[in-house]
PDB file of C-alpha atoms in Angstrom:
ATOM      1  CA  GLN K   1       2.913   6.427  18.457  1.00  0.00           C
ATOM      2  CA  LYS K   2       2.040   5.348  15.375  1.00  0.00           C
ATOM      3  CA  GLU K   3       4.784   4.352  13.455  1.00  0.00           C
ATOM      4  CA  VAL K   4       3.124   6.639   9.922  1.00  0.00           C
ATOM      5  CA  GLU K   5       0.380   9.746  10.697  1.00  0.00           C
ATOM      6  CA  GLN K   6      -1.486  11.541   8.430  1.00  0.00           C
ATOM      7  CA  ASN K   7      -4.209  14.125   8.864  1.00  0.00           C
ATOM      8  CA  SER K   8      -7.229  12.111   7.744  1.00  0.00           C
ATOM      9  CA  GLY K   9      -9.066  15.384   6.561  1.00  0.00           C
ATOM     10  CA  PRO K  10     -10.919  15.154   4.910  1.00  0.00           C
ATOM     11  CA  LEU K  11      -9.064  17.766   3.168  1.00  0.00           C
ATOM     12  CA  SER K  12     -11.230  20.305   0.669  1.00  0.00           C
ATOM     13  CA  VAL K  13      -8.917  22.732  -1.175  1.00  0.00           C
ATOM     14  CA  PRO K  14     -11.084  25.099  -4.642  1.00  0.00           C
ATOM     15  CA  GLU K  15     -10.301  23.970  -8.050  1.00  0.00           C
ATOM     16  CA  GLY K  16      -6.417  25.366  -9.266  1.00  0.00           C
ATOM     17  CA  ALA K  17      -5.674  25.958  -5.949  1.00  0.00           C
ATOM     18  CA  ILE K  18      -2.618  24.198  -4.430  1.00  0.00           C
ATOM     19  CA  ALA K  19      -3.202  21.202  -2.001  1.00  0.00           C
ATOM     20  CA  SER K  20      -0.579  20.135   0.740  1.00  0.00           C
ATOM     21  CA  LEU K  21      -0.904  16.867   2.527  1.00  0.00           C
ATOM     22  CA  ASN K  22       1.309  15.764   5.229  1.00  0.00           C
ATOM     23  CA  CYS K  23       2.774  13.193   6.375  1.00  0.00           C
ATOM     24  CA  THR K  24       5.379  12.000  10.084  1.00  0.00           C
ATOM     25  CA  TYR K  25       7.165   8.503  10.614  1.00  0.00           C
ATOM     26  CA  SER K  26       8.699   7.418  13.362  1.00  0.00           C
ATOM     27  CA  ASP K  27      11.502   4.854  12.172  1.00  0.00           C
ATOM     28  CA  ARG K  28      14.915   7.006  11.703  1.00  0.00           C
ATOM     29  CA  GLY K  29      16.019   4.087   9.923  1.00  0.00           C
ATOM     30  CA  SER K  30      13.274   4.627   7.153  1.00  0.00           C
ATOM     31  CA  GLN K  31      15.190   4.831   4.067  1.00  0.00           C
ATOM     32  CA  SER K  32      12.334   5.190   1.021  1.00  0.00           C
ATOM     33  CA  PHE K  33       8.928   7.059   1.239  1.00  0.00           C
ATOM     34  CA  PHE K  34       5.803   6.755  -1.571  1.00  0.00           C
ATOM     35  CA  TRP K  35       2.710   8.604  -2.080  1.00  0.00           C
ATOM     36  CA  TYR K  36      -0.095   6.684  -2.949  1.00  0.00           C
ATOM     37  CA  ARG K  37      -3.510   7.788  -4.163  1.00  0.00           C
ATOM     38  CA  GLN K  38      -6.222   5.347  -4.082  1.00  0.00           C
ATOM     39  CA  TYR K  39      -9.917   6.279  -5.498  1.00  0.00           C
ATOM     40  CA  SER K  40     -12.734   4.911  -3.675  1.00  0.00           C
ATOM     41  CA  GLY K  41     -13.011   1.312  -4.331  1.00  0.00           C
ATOM     42  CA  LYS K  42      -9.659   1.151  -5.738  1.00  0.00           C
ATOM     43  CA  SER K  43      -6.455  -0.469  -5.176  1.00  0.00           C
ATOM     44  CA  PRO K  44      -3.435   2.047  -4.107  1.00  0.00           C
ATOM     45  CA  GLU K  45      -1.651   3.515  -7.264  1.00  0.00           C
ATOM     46  CA  LEU K  46       1.664   5.006  -6.708  1.00  0.00           C
ATOM     47  CA  ILE K  47       2.275   8.594  -7.136  1.00  0.00           C
ATOM     48  CA  MET K  48       5.806   8.983  -6.459  1.00  0.00           C
ATOM     49  CA  PHE K  49       8.527   8.116  -4.126  1.00  0.00           C
ATOM     50  CA  ILE K  50      11.668   9.983  -2.598  1.00  0.00           C
ATOM     51  CA  TYR K  51      14.909   9.394  -1.332  1.00  0.00           C
ATOM     52  CA  SER K  52      16.704  12.065  -0.458  1.00  0.00           C
ATOM     53  CA  ASN K  53      16.489  15.221   1.668  1.00  0.00           C
ATOM     54  CA  GLY K  54      14.674  17.981  -0.698  1.00  0.00           C
ATOM     55  CA  ASP K  55      12.074  18.288  -3.097  1.00  0.00           C
ATOM     56  CA  LYS K  56      11.403  15.898  -5.998  1.00  0.00           C
ATOM     57  CA  GLU K  57       8.826  17.211  -8.715  1.00  0.00           C
ATOM     58  CA  ASP K  58       6.757  15.285 -10.975  1.00  0.00           C
ATOM     59  CA  GLY K  59       4.594  17.242 -13.374  1.00  0.00           C
ATOM     60  CA  ARG K  60       1.968  18.650 -10.120  1.00  0.00           C
ATOM     61  CA  PHE K  61       2.963  16.208  -7.796  1.00  0.00           C
ATOM     62  CA  THR K  62       6.108  17.744  -5.177  1.00  0.00           C
ATOM     63  CA  ALA K  63       7.006  15.482  -2.855  1.00  0.00           C
ATOM     64  CA  GLN K  64       9.246  16.795  -0.057  1.00  0.00           C
ATOM     65  CA  LEU K  65      11.643  14.838   2.388  1.00  0.00           C
ATOM     66  CA  ASN K  66      12.491  15.947   5.846  1.00  0.00           C
ATOM     67  CA  LYS K  67      14.978  13.491   7.070  1.00  0.00           C
ATOM     68  CA  ALA K  68      15.620  15.621  10.271  1.00  0.00           C
ATOM     69  CA  SER K  69      12.175  16.262  11.294  1.00  0.00           C
ATOM     70  CA  GLN K  70      10.716  12.547   9.899  1.00  0.00           C
ATOM     71  CA  TYR K  71       8.340  14.955   8.120  1.00  0.00           C
ATOM     72  CA  VAL K  72       7.585  13.995   4.430  1.00  0.00           C
ATOM     73  CA  SER K  73       4.671  16.031   1.916  1.00  0.00           C
ATOM     74  CA  LEU K  74       2.902  16.432  -1.408  1.00  0.00           C
ATOM     75  CA  LEU K  75       2.019  19.454  -2.923  1.00  0.00           C
ATOM     76  CA  ILE K  76      -0.439  18.821  -5.885  1.00  0.00           C
ATOM     77  CA  ARG K  77      -0.181  22.043  -8.381  1.00  0.00           C
ATOM     78  CA  ASP K  78      -3.215  23.301  -9.838  1.00  0.00           C
ATOM     79  CA  SER K  79      -5.416  20.767  -8.039  1.00  0.00           C
ATOM     80  CA  GLN K  80      -8.404  19.322 -10.089  1.00  0.00           C
ATOM     81  CA  PRO K  81     -11.546  17.410  -9.137  1.00  0.00           C
ATOM     82  CA  SER K  82     -10.292  14.426 -10.750  1.00  0.00           C
ATOM     83  CA  ASP K  83      -7.328  14.486  -7.866  1.00  0.00           C
ATOM     84  CA  SER K  84     -10.288  13.907  -5.426  1.00  0.00           C
ATOM     85  CA  ALA K  85      -8.808  10.726  -3.745  1.00  0.00           C
ATOM     86  CA  THR K  86      -7.349   9.272  -0.437  1.00  0.00           C
ATOM     87  CA  TYR K  87      -3.471   9.891  -0.291  1.00  0.00           C
ATOM     88  CA  LEU K  88      -1.241   7.151   1.217  1.00  0.00           C
ATOM     89  CA  CYS K  89       1.863   7.664   2.661  1.00  0.00           C
ATOM     90  CA  ALA K  90       3.754   4.696   2.713  1.00  0.00           C
ATOM     91  CA  ILE K  91       7.401   4.672   4.829  1.00  0.00           C
ATOM     92  CA  TYR K  92      10.024   1.960   3.533  1.00  0.00           C
ATOM     93  CA  GLY K  93      12.524   0.101   5.946  1.00  0.00           C
ATOM     94  CA  GLN K  94      12.577  -3.059   6.561  1.00  0.00           C
ATOM     95  CA  ASN K  95       9.182  -3.428   5.061  1.00  0.00           C
ATOM     96  CA  PHE K  96       6.239  -1.183   3.782  1.00  0.00           C
ATOM     97  CA  VAL K  97       4.611   0.757   6.568  1.00  0.00           C
ATOM     98  CA  PHE K  98       1.467   2.996   5.648  1.00  0.00           C
ATOM     99  CA  GLY K  99      -0.440   5.415   7.243  1.00  0.00           C
ATOM    100  CA  PRO K 100      -4.115   5.882   7.480  1.00  0.00           C
ATOM    101  CA  GLY K 101      -4.385   8.641   4.500  1.00  0.00           C
ATOM    102  CA  THR K 102      -6.083  11.697   4.307  1.00  0.00           C
ATOM    103  CA  ARG K 103      -9.225  12.153   2.018  1.00  0.00           C
ATOM    104  CA  LEU K 104      -8.616  14.846  -0.313  1.00  0.00           C
ATOM    105  CA  SER K 105     -11.582  16.727  -2.291  1.00  0.00           C
ATOM    106  CA  VAL K 106     -11.034  19.658  -4.679  1.00  0.00           C
ATOM    107  CA  LEU K 107     -14.604  21.053  -5.114  1.00  0.00           C
ATOM    108  CA  PRO K 108     -14.526  22.476  -8.807  1.00  0.00           C
TER     109      PRO K 108
ATOM    110  CA  LYS L   1       3.808  -5.375 -19.926  1.00  0.00           C
ATOM    111  CA  ALA L   2       0.509  -7.041 -18.347  1.00  0.00           C
ATOM    112  CA  GLY L   3      -0.171  -5.405 -14.298  1.00  0.00           C
ATOM    113  CA  VAL L   4      -0.448  -7.909 -11.272  1.00  0.00           C
ATOM    114  CA  THR L   5      -3.980  -9.747 -11.287  1.00  0.00           C
ATOM    115  CA  GLN L   6      -5.727 -11.514  -8.081  1.00  0.00           C
ATOM    116  CA  THR L   7      -8.651 -14.092  -8.526  1.00  0.00           C
ATOM    117  CA  PRO L   8     -10.940 -13.808  -7.112  1.00  0.00           C
ATOM    118  CA  ARG L   9     -12.042 -10.289  -7.027  1.00  0.00           C
ATOM    119  CA  TYR L  10     -15.305 -11.357  -4.571  1.00  0.00           C
ATOM    120  CA  LEU L  11     -15.550 -13.670  -2.031  1.00  0.00           C
ATOM    121  CA  ILE L  12     -18.057 -14.470   0.516  1.00  0.00           C
ATOM    122  CA  LYS L  13     -17.553 -17.001   3.350  1.00  0.00           C
ATOM    123  CA  THR L  14     -18.664 -18.130   6.272  1.00  0.00           C
ATOM    124  CA  ARG L  15     -16.947 -17.879   9.912  1.00  0.00           C
ATOM    125  CA  GLY L  16     -14.674 -20.789  10.099  1.00  0.00           C
ATOM    126  CA  GLN L  17     -14.369 -21.584   6.643  1.00  0.00           C
ATOM    127  CA  GLN L  18     -10.839 -21.361   4.991  1.00  0.00           C
ATOM    128  CA  VAL L  19      -9.943 -18.868   1.935  1.00  0.00           C
ATOM    129  CA  THR L  20      -7.475 -19.309  -1.034  1.00  0.00           C
ATOM    130  CA  LEU L  21      -6.005 -16.159  -2.766  1.00  0.00           C
ATOM    131  CA  SER L  22      -3.859 -15.582  -5.704  1.00  0.00           C
ATOM    132  CA  CYS L  23      -1.862 -13.247  -7.114  1.00  0.00           C
ATOM    133  CA  SER L  24       0.019 -13.026 -10.057  1.00  0.00           C
ATOM    134  CA  PRO L  25       2.343 -10.262 -10.009  1.00  0.00           C
ATOM    135  CA  ILE L  26       4.150  -8.100 -13.259  1.00  0.00           C
ATOM    136  CA  SER L  27       6.549 -10.468 -15.066  1.00  0.00           C
ATOM    137  CA  GLY L  28       9.814 -10.331 -14.312  1.00  0.00           C
ATOM    138  CA  HIS L  29       9.359  -9.347 -10.498  1.00  0.00           C
ATOM    139  CA  ARG L  30       9.968 -11.605  -7.176  1.00  0.00           C
ATOM    140  CA  SER L  31       8.529  -9.875  -4.657  1.00  0.00           C
ATOM    141  CA  VAL L  32       5.110 -10.005  -3.533  1.00  0.00           C
ATOM    142  CA  SER L  33       3.286  -8.744  -0.589  1.00  0.00           C
ATOM    143  CA  TRP L  34      -0.238  -8.745   0.423  1.00  0.00           C
ATOM    144  CA  TYR L  35      -1.782  -6.186   2.465  1.00  0.00           C
ATOM    145  CA  GLN L  36      -5.360  -6.143   4.383  1.00  0.00           C
ATOM    146  CA  GLN L  37      -7.301  -2.849   4.600  1.00  0.00           C
ATOM    147  CA  THR L  38     -10.075  -1.939   6.393  1.00  0.00           C
ATOM    148  CA  PRO L  39     -11.816   1.398   7.306  1.00  0.00           C
ATOM    149  CA  GLY L  40     -11.128   1.324  10.393  1.00  0.00           C
ATOM    150  CA  GLN L  41      -7.442   0.029  10.476  1.00  0.00           C
ATOM    151  CA  GLY L  42      -6.330   1.120   6.996  1.00  0.00           C
ATOM    152  CA  LEU L  43      -3.399  -0.996   4.964  1.00  0.00           C
ATOM    153  CA  GLN L  44      -2.137  -3.599   7.186  1.00  0.00           C
ATOM    154  CA  PHE L  45       0.712  -5.645   5.742  1.00  0.00           C
ATOM    155  CA  LEU L  46       0.522  -9.006   6.106  1.00  0.00           C
ATOM    156  CA  PHE L  47       4.033 -11.051   4.861  1.00  0.00           C
ATOM    157  CA  GLU L  48       6.305 -10.298   1.615  1.00  0.00           C
ATOM    158  CA  TYR L  49       7.444 -13.676  -0.381  1.00  0.00           C
ATOM    159  CA  PHE L  50      11.163 -12.980  -2.491  1.00  0.00           C
ATOM    160  CA  SER L  51      12.083 -15.722  -4.802  1.00  0.00           C
ATOM    161  CA  GLU L  52       9.876 -18.650  -2.689  1.00  0.00           C
ATOM    162  CA  THR L  53      10.867 -17.753   1.033  1.00  0.00           C
ATOM    163  CA  GLN L  54       8.484 -15.646   2.981  1.00  0.00           C
ATOM    164  CA  ARG L  55      10.769 -12.458   3.717  1.00  0.00           C
ATOM    165  CA  ASN L  56       8.898 -10.655   6.111  1.00  0.00           C
ATOM    166  CA  LYS L  57       5.982 -11.179   8.279  1.00  0.00           C
ATOM    167  CA  GLY L  58       3.546  -8.617   9.771  1.00  0.00           C
ATOM    168  CA  ASN L  59       1.752  -8.745  13.345  1.00  0.00           C
ATOM    169  CA  PHE L  60      -1.360 -11.512  12.335  1.00  0.00           C
ATOM    170  CA  PRO L  61      -1.926 -14.663  13.837  1.00  0.00           C
ATOM    171  CA  GLY L  62      -1.190 -17.650  12.128  1.00  0.00           C
ATOM    172  CA  ARG L  63      -4.547 -18.555  10.703  1.00  0.00           C
ATOM    173  CA  PHE L  64      -2.563 -16.188   7.866  1.00  0.00           C
ATOM    174  CA  SER L  65      -0.151 -17.986   5.655  1.00  0.00           C
ATOM    175  CA  GLY L  66       1.124 -17.927   2.299  1.00  0.00           C
ATOM    176  CA  ARG L  67       3.396 -19.511  -0.408  1.00  0.00           C
ATOM    177  CA  GLN L  68       5.381 -18.499  -3.258  1.00  0.00           C
ATOM    178  CA  PHE L  69       5.892 -20.605  -6.398  1.00  0.00           C
ATOM    179  CA  SER L  70       8.970 -20.672  -8.421  1.00  0.00           C
ATOM    180  CA  ASN L  71       7.389 -18.428 -11.087  1.00  0.00           C
ATOM    181  CA  SER L  72       6.600 -15.742  -8.707  1.00  0.00           C
ATOM    182  CA  ARG L  73       2.933 -16.369  -8.382  1.00  0.00           C
ATOM    183  CA  SER L  74       1.701 -16.198  -4.621  1.00  0.00           C
ATOM    184  CA  GLU L  75      -1.388 -17.289  -2.714  1.00  0.00           C
ATOM    185  CA  MET L  76      -2.255 -16.013   0.574  1.00  0.00           C
ATOM    186  CA  ASN L  77      -4.342 -18.734   2.709  1.00  0.00           C
ATOM    187  CA  VAL L  78      -6.550 -17.817   6.121  1.00  0.00           C
ATOM    188  CA  SER L  79      -7.804 -20.984   7.835  1.00  0.00           C
ATOM    189  CA  THR L  80     -11.182 -20.877  11.176  1.00  0.00           C
ATOM    190  CA  LEU L  81     -12.323 -17.939   8.967  1.00  0.00           C
ATOM    191  CA  GLU L  82     -13.477 -14.610  11.655  1.00  0.00           C
ATOM    192  CA  LEU L  83     -16.153 -12.206  10.975  1.00  0.00           C
ATOM    193  CA  GLY L  84     -12.968  -9.162  11.380  1.00  0.00           C
ATOM    194  CA  ASP L  85     -11.348 -10.560   8.156  1.00  0.00           C
ATOM    195  CA  SER L  86     -13.619  -9.362   6.463  1.00  0.00           C
ATOM    196  CA  ALA L  87     -11.614  -6.811   4.371  1.00  0.00           C
ATOM    197  CA  LEU L  88      -9.643  -5.687   0.968  1.00  0.00           C
ATOM    198  CA  TYR L  89      -6.524  -7.883   0.488  1.00  0.00           C
ATOM    199  CA  LEU L  90      -4.464  -6.304  -2.024  1.00  0.00           C
ATOM    200  CA  CYS L  91      -0.863  -7.736  -3.106  1.00  0.00           C
ATOM    201  CA  ALA L  92       1.243  -5.500  -4.170  1.00  0.00           C
ATOM    202  CA  SER L  93       4.383  -6.543  -7.033  1.00  0.00           C
ATOM    203  CA  SER L  94       7.794  -5.191  -7.052  1.00  0.00           C
ATOM    204  CA  ASP L  95      11.361  -6.461  -8.101  1.00  0.00           C
ATOM    205  CA  GLY L  96      12.188  -7.323  -5.160  1.00  0.00           C
ATOM    206  CA  LEU L  97      16.390  -6.466  -5.144  1.00  0.00           C
ATOM    207  CA  ALA L  98      17.961  -5.157  -2.447  1.00  0.00           C
ATOM    208  CA  GLY L  99      17.907  -1.490  -2.026  1.00  0.00           C
ATOM    209  CA  ILE L 100      15.433   1.574  -1.897  1.00  0.00           C
ATOM    210  CA  TYR L 101      13.968   1.622  -4.704  1.00  0.00           C
ATOM    211  CA  ASN L 102      11.421  -0.881  -3.638  1.00  0.00           C
ATOM    212  CA  GLU L 103       8.216   0.520  -5.953  1.00  0.00           C
ATOM    213  CA  GLN L 104       5.291  -1.621  -4.803  1.00  0.00           C
ATOM    214  CA  PHE L 105       2.730  -2.176  -7.866  1.00  0.00           C
ATOM    215  CA  PHE L 106      -1.125  -3.119  -6.393  1.00  0.00           C
ATOM    216  CA  GLY L 107      -3.204  -5.235  -8.077  1.00  0.00           C
ATOM    217  CA  PRO L 108      -6.936  -4.816  -7.986  1.00  0.00           C
ATOM    218  CA  GLY L 109      -7.365  -6.533  -4.721  1.00  0.00           C
ATOM    219  CA  THR L 110     -10.437  -9.673  -3.744  1.00  0.00           C
ATOM    220  CA  ARG L 111     -12.969  -8.297  -1.353  1.00  0.00           C
ATOM    221  CA  LEU L 112     -13.820 -10.984   0.986  1.00  0.00           C
ATOM    222  CA  THR L 113     -16.598 -10.724   3.174  1.00  0.00           C
ATOM    223  CA  VAL L 114     -16.858 -13.298   6.388  1.00  0.00           C
ATOM    224  CA  LEU L 115     -20.379 -13.418   7.179  1.00  0.00           C
TER     225      LEU L 115
END
């Protein structure tokens, strides 16, 4: 079993819709959870992190964490074509472990 | 505040050669982590340096090594290059303090091609 799993996608949503990205992890000792966005040919950029169960909102982005289910998600409201990218889930315990990423395509 | 810088940005080597990549973290950050990113394996952790000491290490062969200097700049070395070492090598900077708020910021990466 891989340590961090994500659907590879592509996930296609129409402009203005909510995009939902999911991530599961195997290490129950994981302490904090990060979402990165990576445009093609660029390096990952940090969107947000969460470390407590529940929701955390930052602008159009909401991260949701459920440690009992070992599940973290990212919601993007009012999706824009500029949100089209690969979204990487990263888990931090002893060190960072990244998921394979989900490719999101927002259609105009 | 300047971001993470990596040099060189692109590199072409042949099998058997060695290569050294450099990373300068964000000012004030003491932790530098290195990652290898390939289409097939995704983003994989190589090692982390904090205050000139290797703090964590991923599952890569001993051909991959690194070091960190007193100014927090870090270098990564790959010896006896193999075709499979072709990848984007990313460096990430954080303040590295103990705790869970370990936000990492990535540099632009070095694209290594091994022929």
